[in-house]
Tab-separated table of C-alpha atoms and ligand atoms in Angstrom:
chain	number	residue	atom	x	y	z
S	43	UNK	CA	18.996	-2.261	-11.063
S	44	UNK	CA	17.496	-5.230	-9.256
S	45	UNK	CA	13.345	-6.303	-8.453
S	46	UNK	CA	13.750	-4.063	-4.879
S	47	UNK	CA	15.888	-0.882	-6.345
S	48	UNK	CA	13.238	-0.836	-9.189
S	49	UNK	CA	10.442	-0.816	-6.633
S	50	UNK	CA	12.153	1.774	-4.357
S	51	UNK	CA	11.273	3.810	-7.706
S	52	UNK	CA	8.306	3.118	-8.130
S	53	UNK	CA	7.181	3.072	-4.968
S	54	UNK	CA	8.242	7.007	-4.500
S	55	UNK	CA	6.437	7.683	-7.790
S	56	UNK	CA	3.310	6.521	-6.203
S	57	UNK	CA	3.651	7.802	-3.119
S	58	UNK	CA	3.132	11.448	-4.655
S	59	UNK	CA	0.171	10.120	-6.441
S	60	UNK	CA	-1.851	9.442	-4.168
S	61	UNK	CA	-5.709	9.703	-5.735
S	62	UNK	CA	-7.719	8.414	-2.807
S	63	UNK	CA	-7.031	8.730	1.049
S	64	UNK	CA	-8.582	5.222	1.106
S	65	UNK	CA	-5.295	3.139	0.310
S	66	UNK	CA	-3.694	3.433	4.194
S	67	UNK	CA	-0.746	0.999	2.715
S	68	UNK	CA	0.736	0.960	-0.798
S	69	UNK	CA	3.798	-0.742	-2.680
S	70	UNK	CA	5.956	-2.375	0.103
S	71	UNK	CA	4.057	-4.057	2.401
S	72	UNK	CA	3.118	-8.149	2.214
S	73	UNK	CA	0.065	-6.463	0.672
S	74	UNK	CA	-2.078	-3.556	0.481
S	75	UNK	CA	-4.566	-2.410	2.371
S	76	UNK	CA	-7.751	0.063	1.509
S	77	UNK	CA	-10.114	1.458	3.683
S	78	UNK	CA	-13.489	-0.097	3.323
S	79	UNK	CA	-16.906	1.915	4.379
S	80	UNK	CA	-17.720	0.925	8.166
S	81	UNK	CA	-15.472	-0.897	10.498
S	82	UNK	CA	-13.144	-2.987	8.020
S	83	UNK	CA	-10.105	-2.645	5.532
S	84	UNK	CA	-9.520	-4.310	2.507
S	85	UNK	CA	-6.214	-6.228	2.115
S	86	UNK	CA	-5.303	-7.027	-1.462
S	87	UNK	CA	-2.313	-9.180	-2.710
S	88	UNK	CA	-1.449	-10.482	-6.283
S	89	UNK	CA	1.473	-12.850	-6.869
S	90	UNK	CA	3.181	-14.443	-10.337
S	91	UNK	CA	4.456	-17.417	-11.098
S	92	UNK	CA	6.188	-18.195	-13.779
S	93	UNK	CA	7.494	-21.577	-15.740
S	94	UNK	CA	11.395	-21.963	-15.599
S	95	UNK	CA	11.413	-19.349	-13.025
S	96	UNK	CA	9.202	-20.003	-10.024
S	97	UNK	CA	8.765	-23.499	-11.040
S	98	UNK	CA	9.552	-26.474	-13.293
S	99	UNK	CA	6.878	-28.296	-15.240
S	100	UNK	CA	8.207	-31.667	-15.011
S	101	UNK	CA	8.846	-31.511	-11.083
S	102	UNK	CA	5.375	-29.664	-9.814
S	103	UNK	CA	2.188	-32.083	-10.952
S	104	UNK	CA	-0.346	-29.611	-11.899
S	105	UNK	CA	-2.919	-29.873	-8.433
S	106	UNK	CA	0.000	-29.008	-6.818
S	107	UNK	CA	0.849	-25.850	-8.606
S	108	UNK	CA	-2.530	-25.255	-8.452
S	109	UNK	CA	-2.490	-25.230	-4.288
S	110	UNK	CA	1.155	-23.242	-4.666
S	111	UNK	CA	-0.342	-20.529	-6.836
S	112	UNK	CA	-2.779	-19.748	-4.033
S	113	UNK	CA	-0.754	-20.611	-1.178
S	114	UNK	CA	1.283	-18.332	-1.496
S	115	UNK	CA	-1.023	-15.469	-1.782
S	116	UNK	CA	-2.507	-16.633	1.162
S	117	UNK	CA	0.787	-16.454	2.985
S	118	UNK	CA	0.959	-12.820	1.985
S	119	UNK	CA	-2.912	-11.911	3.390
S	120	UNK	CA	-1.405	-14.090	6.617
S	121	UNK	CA	1.332	-11.739	7.048
S	122	UNK	CA	-0.909	-8.652	7.262
S	123	UNK	CA	-2.988	-10.424	10.020
S	124	UNK	CA	-5.908	-10.708	7.913
S	125	UNK	CA	-8.499	-13.416	6.999
S	126	UNK	CA	-8.988	-13.997	3.398
S	127	UNK	CA	-11.997	-14.441	1.468
S	128	UNK	CA	-11.677	-13.897	-2.170
S	129	UNK	CA	-9.481	-14.872	-4.945
S	130	UNK	CA	-8.890	-14.320	-8.800
S	131	UNK	CA	-6.760	-16.656	-10.576
S	132	UNK	CA	-5.448	-16.001	-13.896
S	133	UNK	CA	-3.105	-18.261	-15.673
S	134	UNK	CA	-1.309	-18.215	-19.592
S	135	UNK	CA	-0.373	-21.711	-21.007
S	136	UNK	CA	0.434	-22.853	-24.540
S	137	UNK	CA	-1.954	-24.921	-26.758
S	138	UNK	CA	-0.449	-28.583	-25.730
S	139	UNK	CA	-1.464	-27.731	-21.733
S	140	UNK	CA	-4.864	-26.781	-22.517
S	141	UNK	CA	-5.210	-29.802	-24.181
S	142	UNK	CA	-4.245	-32.042	-21.699
S	143	UNK	CA	-5.440	-32.909	-18.010
S	144	UNK	CA	-3.283	-29.902	-16.923
S	145	UNK	CA	-5.781	-27.052	-16.397
S	146	UNK	CA	-8.441	-29.250	-14.553
S	147	UNK	CA	-5.654	-30.613	-12.269
S	148	UNK	CA	-4.637	-26.699	-11.695
S	149	UNK	CA	-7.657	-26.189	-11.151
S	150	UNK	CA	-8.265	-28.750	-8.374
S	151	UNK	CA	-5.389	-28.314	-6.406
S	152	UNK	CA	-6.380	-24.422	-6.360
S	153	UNK	CA	-10.188	-24.840	-5.478
S	154	UNK	CA	-9.146	-27.984	-2.462
S	155	UNK	CA	-6.888	-25.321	-1.070
S	156	UNK	CA	-9.365	-22.494	-0.955
S	157	UNK	CA	-12.589	-24.618	0.315
S	158	UNK	CA	-10.359	-25.369	3.186
S	159	UNK	CA	-9.697	-22.158	4.314
S	160	UNK	CA	-13.443	-20.845	3.134
S	161	UNK	CA	-11.748	-18.739	-0.054
S	162	UNK	CA	-14.220	-18.238	-2.940
S	163	UNK	CA	-12.742	-18.323	-6.643
S	164	UNK	CA	-14.616	-15.573	-7.630
S	165	UNK	CA	-13.261	-14.976	-10.994
S	166	UNK	CA	-9.343	-14.245	-13.259
S	167	UNK	CA	-8.526	-14.524	-16.996
S	168	UNK	CA	-6.942	-17.177	-19.261
S	169	UNK	CA	-4.734	-17.097	-22.279
S	170	UNK	CA	-2.923	-18.649	-24.981
S	171	UNK	CA	0.883	-18.234	-24.502
S	172	UNK	CA	3.550	-18.890	-26.898
S	173	UNK	CA	5.737	-21.100	-24.487
S	174	UNK	CA	5.373	-21.705	-21.247
S	175	UNK	CA	2.920	-21.036	-17.985
S	176	UNK	CA	2.075	-17.894	-15.953
S	177	UNK	CA	-0.115	-17.309	-13.289
S	178	UNK	CA	-1.166	-14.470	-11.721
S	179	UNK	CA	-2.846	-15.448	-7.854
S	180	UNK	CA	-4.794	-12.351	-6.255
S	181	UNK	CA	-6.359	-12.870	-2.781
S	182	UNK	CA	-8.339	-10.401	-0.845
S	183	UNK	CA	-9.121	-10.472	2.545
S	184	UNK	CA	-9.965	-8.280	5.457
S	185	UNK	CA	-8.933	-6.891	8.756
S	186	UNK	CA	-10.940	-4.271	11.320
S	187	UNK	CA	-10.346	-0.728	10.417
S	188	UNK	CA	-6.242	-0.098	11.478
S	189	UNK	CA	-5.659	-4.032	12.597
S	190	UNK	CA	-3.364	-4.713	9.972
S	191	UNK	CA	-0.155	-5.594	10.466
S	192	UNK	CA	2.497	-3.981	8.830
S	193	UNK	CA	6.268	-4.872	8.356
S	194	UNK	CA	7.218	-1.252	9.966
S	195	UNK	CA	5.277	-1.443	13.265
S	196	UNK	CA	8.608	-2.858	15.095
S	197	UNK	CA	10.123	-1.629	18.311
S	198	UNK	CA	13.680	-1.642	20.001
S	199	UNK	CA	12.591	-4.703	22.616
S	200	UNK	CA	10.081	-6.150	20.405
S	201	UNK	CA	10.734	-10.381	20.609
S	202	UNK	CA	11.272	-12.228	17.304
S	203	UNK	CA	9.165	-14.943	16.418
S	204	UNK	CA	8.564	-17.695	13.307
S	205	UNK	CA	6.103	-20.066	12.968
S	206	UNK	CA	7.373	-23.702	12.249
S	207	UNK	CA	10.320	-24.782	11.175
S	208	UNK	CA	12.620	-23.275	8.523
S	209	UNK	CA	15.092	-24.318	5.756
S	210	UNK	CA	12.403	-27.525	3.904
S	211	UNK	CA	12.109	-25.480	0.880
S	212	UNK	CA	15.079	-24.553	0.287
S	213	UNK	CA	16.509	-28.356	0.844
S	214	UNK	CA	13.453	-29.446	-0.965
S	215	UNK	CA	14.783	-27.168	-4.432
S	216	UNK	CA	17.789	-28.716	-4.408
S	217	UNK	CA	16.777	-31.908	-4.202
S	218	UNK	CA	14.352	-31.271	-7.043
S	219	UNK	CA	17.397	-29.465	-9.247
S	220	UNK	CA	18.723	-33.115	-8.496
S	221	UNK	CA	16.458	-34.709	-10.016
S	222	UNK	CA	14.511	-35.951	-7.063
S	223	UNK	CA	10.752	-36.109	-7.670
S	224	UNK	CA	7.474	-35.941	-5.574
S	225	UNK	CA	6.137	-39.698	-5.105
S	226	UNK	CA	2.268	-40.273	-5.404
S	227	UNK	CA	-0.580	-37.871	-5.310
S	228	UNK	CA	-1.992	-39.641	-2.331
S	229	UNK	CA	1.006	-38.904	-0.285
S	230	UNK	CA	1.273	-35.157	-1.175
S	231	UNK	CA	-2.588	-34.509	-0.951
S	232	UNK	CA	-2.231	-34.701	3.191
S	233	UNK	CA	-2.274	-31.977	5.057
S	234	UNK	CA	1.052	-30.937	5.998
S	235	UNK	CA	-0.046	-28.717	9.125
S	236	UNK	CA	0.447	-31.909	11.098
S	237	UNK	CA	3.411	-32.336	12.692
S	238	UNK	CA	6.032	-32.522	9.681
S	239	UNK	CA	7.232	-36.419	10.278
S	240	UNK	CA	6.079	-37.379	6.879
S	241	UNK	CA	5.362	-40.850	5.714
S	242	UNK	CA	6.808	-42.550	8.680
S	243	UNK	CA	8.149	-41.348	12.083
S	244	UNK	CA	10.876	-42.445	14.763
S	245	UNK	CA	13.312	-45.514	13.598
S	246	UNK	CA	11.404	-46.382	10.515
S	247	UNK	CA	11.908	-43.241	8.553
S	248	UNK	CA	13.794	-43.481	5.647
S	249	UNK	CA	15.997	-41.480	3.597
S	250	UNK	CA	13.688	-41.652	1.200
S	251	UNK	CA	10.821	-40.702	3.281
S	252	UNK	CA	13.110	-36.995	4.095
S	253	UNK	CA	13.287	-36.891	0.487
S	254	UNK	CA	9.774	-36.974	-0.193
S	255	UNK	CA	8.769	-34.843	2.585
S	256	UNK	CA	11.467	-31.581	1.783
S	257	UNK	CA	10.118	-31.953	-1.737
S	258	UNK	CA	6.618	-31.325	-0.496
S	259	UNK	CA	7.311	-28.287	1.595
S	260	UNK	CA	8.872	-26.716	-1.635
S	261	UNK	CA	5.986	-27.648	-3.976
S	262	UNK	CA	2.964	-27.881	-1.407
S	263	UNK	CA	3.692	-25.060	1.255
S	264	UNK	CA	1.124	-24.574	3.852
S	265	UNK	CA	0.189	-20.790	4.464
S	266	UNK	CA	0.047	-19.923	8.237
S	267	UNK	CA	-3.389	-18.739	7.095
S	268	UNK	CA	-4.618	-19.544	11.610
S	269	UNK	CA	-1.543	-17.937	12.441
S	270	UNK	CA	-1.973	-15.100	10.841
S	271	UNK	CA	-6.131	-14.442	11.786
S	272	UNK	CA	-4.851	-15.123	15.721
S	273	UNK	CA	-1.772	-12.552	15.538
S	274	UNK	CA	-4.110	-9.929	13.332
S	275	UNK	CA	-7.093	-10.369	15.375
S	276	UNK	CA	-5.944	-10.627	18.663
S	277	UNK	CA	-3.587	-7.736	17.989
S	278	UNK	CA	-0.606	-9.526	19.092
S	279	UNK	CA	2.463	-8.736	16.634
S	280	UNK	CA	3.837	-5.407	16.081
S	281	UNK	CA	5.180	-6.430	12.587
S	282	UNK	CA	5.209	-9.416	10.460
S	283	UNK	CA	5.892	-10.422	7.270
S	284	UNK	CA	6.065	-13.824	5.460
S	285	UNK	CA	9.319	-15.879	4.540
S	286	UNK	CA	9.098	-15.783	0.698
S	287	UNK	CA	12.925	-14.462	0.145
S	288	UNK	CA	14.517	-16.115	2.767
S	289	UNK	CA	14.947	-15.155	6.639
S	290	UNK	CA	18.081	-13.357	5.753
S	291	UNK	CA	16.226	-10.852	3.128
S	292	UNK	CA	12.970	-10.748	4.949
S	293	UNK	CA	14.257	-9.876	8.576
S	294	UNK	CA	16.140	-6.787	6.237
S	295	UNK	CA	13.148	-5.881	4.588
S	296	UNK	CA	11.065	-5.849	8.169
S	297	UNK	CA	13.862	-3.819	9.984
S	298	UNK	CA	14.309	-1.679	7.010
S	299	UNK	CA	10.540	-0.773	6.766
S	300	UNK	CA	10.696	-0.335	10.980
S	301	UNK	CA	14.017	1.536	11.356
S	302	UNK	CA	15.240	-0.862	13.365
S	303	UNK	CA	17.812	-3.171	13.859
S	304	UNK	CA	17.668	-6.973	15.064
S	305	UNK	CA	19.724	-9.251	17.005
S	306	UNK	CA	18.804	-13.288	15.822
S	307	UNK	CA	20.281	-16.342	18.060
S	308	UNK	CA	21.653	-18.919	15.648
S	309	UNK	CA	20.347	-22.001	18.361
S	310	UNK	CA	17.177	-20.440	18.493
S	311	UNK	CA	16.571	-20.624	15.228
S	312	UNK	CA	13.700	-24.035	14.323
S	313	UNK	CA	15.587	-26.151	11.405
S	314	UNK	CA	13.466	-28.546	9.681
S	315	UNK	CA	14.085	-32.215	11.165
S	316	UNK	CA	14.470	-33.587	7.599
S	317	UNK	CA	17.171	-30.781	6.806
S	318	UNK	CA	19.307	-31.654	9.866
S	319	UNK	CA	18.773	-35.340	9.038
S	320	UNK	CA	19.664	-35.339	5.547
S	321	UNK	CA	21.792	-32.232	5.077
S	322	UNK	CA	24.208	-32.107	7.397
S	323	UNK	CA	25.637	-35.357	5.973
S	324	UNK	CA	25.662	-34.119	2.605
S	325	UNK	CA	27.622	-31.272	3.329
S	326	UNK	CA	24.582	-28.541	3.127
S	327	UNK	CA	24.488	-25.959	5.889
S	328	UNK	CA	20.888	-26.360	7.735
S	329	UNK	CA	21.481	-22.855	9.004
S	330	UNK	CA	22.747	-21.419	6.249
S	331	UNK	CA	19.593	-23.272	4.189
S	332	UNK	CA	17.520	-21.730	6.763
S	333	UNK	CA	18.725	-18.431	6.824
S	334	UNK	CA	19.183	-17.575	3.472
S	335	UNK	CA	16.875	-20.280	1.495
S	336	UNK	CA	13.118	-18.958	0.294
S	337	UNK	CA	9.602	-19.853	0.093
S	338	UNK	CA	9.227	-21.616	3.374
S	339	UNK	CA	6.281	-19.399	3.584
S	340	UNK	CA	6.435	-19.156	7.388
S	341	UNK	CA	5.864	-15.878	9.387
S	342	UNK	CA	8.315	-13.946	10.791
S	343	UNK	CA	6.828	-11.471	13.562
S	344	UNK	CA	7.623	-9.356	16.563
S	345	UNK	CA	5.816	-8.874	20.064
S	346	UNK	CA	6.373	-6.440	22.081
S	347	UNK	CA	6.935	-7.763	26.009
S	348	UNK	CA	3.939	-7.016	27.309
S	349	UNK	CA	2.100	-9.141	24.669
S	350	UNK	CA	4.693	-12.411	24.574
S	351	UNK	CA	2.510	-13.972	27.361
S	352	UNK	CA	-0.825	-13.875	25.723
S	353	UNK	CA	0.590	-15.657	22.413
S	354	UNK	CA	-0.610	-19.451	22.583
S	355	UNK	CA	1.756	-21.996	21.983
S	356	UNK	CA	0.194	-23.488	18.730
S	357	UNK	CA	-2.401	-22.692	15.963
S	358	UNK	CA	-3.275	-25.368	13.703
S	359	UNK	CA	-0.661	-27.669	15.140
S	360	UNK	CA	2.052	-24.872	14.336
S	361	UNK	CA	4.496	-24.234	16.746
S	362	UNK	CA	6.088	-20.840	17.153
S	363	UNK	CA	9.997	-20.208	18.274
S	364	UNK	CA	11.376	-16.814	19.516
S	365	UNK	CA	14.711	-16.139	17.825
S	366	UNK	CA	15.773	-13.251	18.664
S	367	UNK	CA	14.952	-9.282	19.526
S	368	UNK	CA	14.781	-6.404	17.701
S	369	UNK	CA	17.543	-3.171	18.528
S	370	UNK	CA	17.712	0.682	17.942
S	371	UNK	CA	20.584	0.199	15.681
S	372	UNK	CA	18.830	0.530	12.169
S	373	UNK	CA	19.152	-1.983	9.942
S	374	UNK	CA	21.654	-3.656	11.648
S	375	UNK	CA	20.769	-7.717	11.631
S	376	UNK	CA	23.402	-9.551	13.484
S	377	UNK	CA	23.418	-13.368	14.239
S	378	UNK	CA	25.293	-14.526	17.821
S	379	UNK	CA	26.422	-18.219	17.388
S	380	UNK	CA	28.554	-20.016	19.853
S	381	UNK	CA	29.649	-17.000	21.853
S	382	UNK	CA	30.646	-15.266	18.224
S	383	UNK	CA	28.742	-12.157	16.902
S	384	UNK	CA	28.450	-11.624	12.984
S	385	UNK	CA	26.375	-9.599	10.788
S	386	UNK	CA	23.980	-11.395	8.413
S	387	UNK	CA	24.049	-10.231	4.943
S	388	UNK	CA	20.423	-10.339	2.992
S	389	UNK	CA	21.266	-13.503	0.502
S	390	UNK	CA	17.915	-14.623	-0.069
S	391	UNK	CA	15.832	-14.495	-3.639
S	392	UNK	CA	16.070	-11.353	-5.367
S	393	UNK	CA	14.676	-11.406	-9.102
S	394	UNK	CA	17.375	-9.241	-11.748
S	395	UNK	CA	20.135	-9.812	-9.466
S	396	UNK	CA	22.435	-7.042	-10.250
O	646	ADP	P1	6.070	-10.088	-1.615
O	646	ADP	O1	7.309	-11.050	-1.628
O	646	ADP	O2	5.165	-10.077	0.016
O	646	ADP	O3	5.029	-10.894	-2.137
O	646	ADP	P2	6.858	-8.746	-3.113
O	646	ADP	O4	7.984	-8.746	-2.821
O	646	ADP	O5	6.792	-9.394	-4.534
O	646	ADP	O6	6.409	-9.225	-1.950
O	646	ADP	O7	6.354	-7.010	-2.961
O	646	ADP	C1	6.872	-5.870	-2.469
O	646	ADP	C2	6.111	-4.842	-2.639
O	646	ADP	O8	5.813	-4.215	-3.978
O	646	ADP	C3	4.752	-5.355	-2.433
O	646	ADP	O9	3.959	-4.122	-1.745
O	646	ADP	C4	3.869	-5.176	-3.754
O	646	ADP	O10	2.504	-5.410	-4.057
O	646	ADP	C5	4.549	-4.581	-4.489
O	646	ADP	N1	5.131	-4.459	-6.177
O	646	ADP	C6	5.525	-5.510	-6.774
O	646	ADP	N2	5.419	-5.616	-7.994
O	646	ADP	C7	5.100	-4.653	-8.239
O	646	ADP	C8	4.736	-4.022	-9.413
O	646	ADP	N3	5.108	-4.224	-10.425
O	646	ADP	N4	3.958	-2.462	-9.215
O	646	ADP	C9	3.524	-1.844	-8.026
O	646	ADP	N5	3.830	-2.344	-7.498
O	646	ADP	C10	4.498	-3.896	-7.299
O	647	MG	MG1	5.509	-11.353	1.376
């Protein structure tokens, strides 16, 4: 039984055991939605990062790990169209990590990102482990009552969009697995919400610059908090999910929850410039990385035809691209590529793949 099959079982068990009508959305979306008093709903998410599975300590400097631990949960809050306010961070580590600089650098990275989005570290827990680091990051945010953007709201005819560019994080992971390492803290600290040109641009850009940019896409994801807030508060998106497992899997999750299908135009998928530049030459298919590679933490969302004209071109300097259309053929996801049509299988990341 894989992760998603288990979660389906758990969801069926909990759906019949709702002890409060205030739980508006439970298991099965990017975050849970709980009705608060007044005109606000609380949006809550939790994410686990495990050493050796979700990150390699020799490749992930502690301050970047702190950034990523918070970023992945902020991404889930953005995927609900919510504004983040509070975080709770729990960490377990072996004694050696406690006694070196790890914990201070980890929380420096985490707090820098929290400050950037006005999020307050409000609690957590610390434990000693026998081996390896385990991190649990919880983020709470808010939306106006009933305004949370769920995975289930897509309708046939809605247009499908993604923020930013895809494939960079998966390419970065492959580079790390082949020994690439992030160059220096000073370089990694810049806000990569800005154009992904990296360290140098244009003709003077070297392979080394592209490698650094891709490694950073893997180790230091930028949550699309600004886009999430705009799409939620202006009620522009009919459904949304963040790209954590990979476009092919996450689009399937969205279609399944909405009971719709999708038709994607391969040529419209925005490929990361450095992926195109490096991977094309190294026999790695940029389109496959964009479709099946995980952890880009971009937002995938649908917009009804009447709302498409209201979409801003950019938020925080981040573009969006229309990549396809929702169809009424339940759960069938098709890709149009060079005049050919093929069915897209979910091949993104799954824990306990059977
Ligand atoms: P995401 O990739 O957006 O973080 P996940 O795939 O981790 O989402 O989880 C999918 C859904 O399953 C979410 O609603 C999440 O809260 C729920 N979920 C995951 N693990 C558990 C668990 N151990 N107990 C209850 N719900 C869980
Ligand atoms: Mg998610």
